[in-house]
Amino acid sequence: MTVALMWEARAVDGKGPELLEWVHAQVLAAEPERREVLRAPQDRVLVLTWWDEPFDADLPELPEPADHLISRAVHRWRFESVEVTPAP
């Protein structure tokens, strides 16, 4: 099973580049199969990691950044891959 972890933070105005640097500097206790970092307007940063683990596995996640970097608490979600069956 593939599990995807999503981590999303909104930087304090003007701190988007600093938050991106912080994200890139974070080392997880284990390496995911894939890790992608994205950004969006309003200095938002999204990190997606993919793991070949059960949905409820204990997986390393990015921590909460320092308060001076973020304008609100980090949002986190966990999803599992599903098989798509073609229509007959």
Short mmCIF file of C-alpha atoms in Angstrom, two decimals:
data_model
loop_
_atom_site.label_atom_id
_atom_site.label_comp_id
_atom_site.label_asym_id
_atom_site.label_seq_id
_atom_site.Cartn_x
_atom_site.Cartn_y
_atom_site.Cartn_z
CA MET A 1 0.00 0.00 0.00
CA THR A 2 1.18 3.52 -0.71
CA VAL A 3 0.54 6.23 1.85
CA ALA A 4 0.97 9.91 1.06
CA LEU A 5 1.57 12.43 3.81
CA MET A 6 0.74 16.07 3.14
CA TRP A 7 2.23 18.89 5.18
CA GLU A 8 1.14 22.46 4.45
CA ALA A 9 2.19 25.71 6.08
CA ARG A 10 1.51 29.36 5.42
CA ALA A 11 4.46 31.64 6.03
CA VAL A 12 4.31 35.02 7.67
CA ASP A 13 4.02 37.63 4.88
CA GLY A 14 7.35 37.90 3.08
CA LYS A 15 8.83 34.82 4.79
CA GLY A 16 7.96 32.34 2.02
CA PRO A 17 11.56 31.99 0.77
CA GLU A 18 12.80 31.48 4.34
CA LEU A 19 10.13 28.83 4.99
CA LEU A 20 11.14 27.04 1.77
CA GLU A 21 14.78 27.03 2.91
CA TRP A 22 13.71 25.63 6.28
CA VAL A 23 11.70 22.85 4.59
CA HIS A 24 14.61 21.87 2.32
CA ALA A 25 16.94 21.68 5.33
CA GLN A 26 14.72 19.21 7.23
CA VAL A 27 15.99 15.64 7.37
CA LEU A 28 13.49 12.90 8.15
CA ALA A 29 14.39 9.89 10.34
CA ALA A 30 13.74 7.68 7.28
CA GLU A 31 13.66 8.46 3.58
CA PRO A 32 10.31 8.32 1.79
CA GLU A 33 10.02 6.74 -1.64
CA ARG A 34 9.34 10.21 -2.99
CA ARG A 35 9.32 13.74 -1.58
CA GLU A 36 8.04 16.81 -3.40
CA VAL A 37 7.96 20.45 -2.28
CA LEU A 38 5.52 22.92 -3.84
CA ARG A 39 4.64 26.55 -3.24
CA ALA A 40 1.53 28.64 -3.83
CA PRO A 41 0.38 32.24 -3.49
CA GLN A 42 0.17 33.73 -0.01
CA ASP A 43 3.58 32.21 0.84
CA ARG A 44 2.14 28.70 1.26
CA VAL A 45 4.44 25.66 1.16
CA LEU A 46 3.27 22.10 0.59
CA VAL A 47 5.35 18.96 1.15
CA LEU A 48 4.18 15.58 -0.13
CA THR A 49 5.92 12.36 0.86
CA TRP A 50 5.07 8.87 -0.38
CA TRP A 51 5.72 5.71 1.67
CA ASP A 52 5.29 2.00 0.93
CA GLU A 53 3.70 1.37 4.33
CA PRO A 54 0.30 0.60 5.88
CA PHE A 55 -2.03 3.56 6.34
CA ASP A 56 -1.58 3.64 10.12
CA ALA A 57 2.22 3.16 10.07
CA ASP A 58 4.32 5.33 12.37
CA LEU A 59 6.02 7.56 9.78
CA PRO A 60 8.39 10.49 10.27
CA GLU A 61 6.82 13.86 9.54
CA LEU A 62 8.15 17.36 9.24
CA PRO A 63 7.96 19.24 12.53
CA GLU A 64 6.23 22.54 13.17
CA PRO A 65 8.47 25.45 12.04
CA ALA A 66 9.42 28.25 14.42
CA ASP A 67 6.60 30.71 15.16
CA HIS A 68 8.39 33.59 13.41
CA LEU A 69 8.11 31.69 10.08
CA ILE A 70 4.43 30.68 10.05
CA SER A 71 1.16 32.59 10.30
CA ARG A 72 -0.89 29.63 11.54
CA ALA A 73 -0.47 26.04 12.66
CA VAL A 74 0.70 23.51 10.07
CA HIS A 75 -2.02 21.43 8.38
CA ARG A 76 -1.37 17.69 7.98
CA TRP A 77 -3.27 15.00 6.10
CA ARG A 78 -2.71 11.33 5.34
CA PHE A 79 -4.05 9.55 2.26
CA GLU A 80 -3.77 6.06 0.82
CA SER A 81 -3.57 5.10 -2.84
CA VAL A 82 -6.58 3.42 -4.36
CA GLU A 83 -6.80 1.27 -7.45
CA VAL A 84 -8.78 2.80 -10.30
CA THR A 85 -10.76 0.20 -12.19
CA PRO A 86 -11.44 1.13 -15.81
CA ALA A 87 -15.08 1.37 -16.78
CA PRO A 88 -16.34 -1.61 -18.84
#
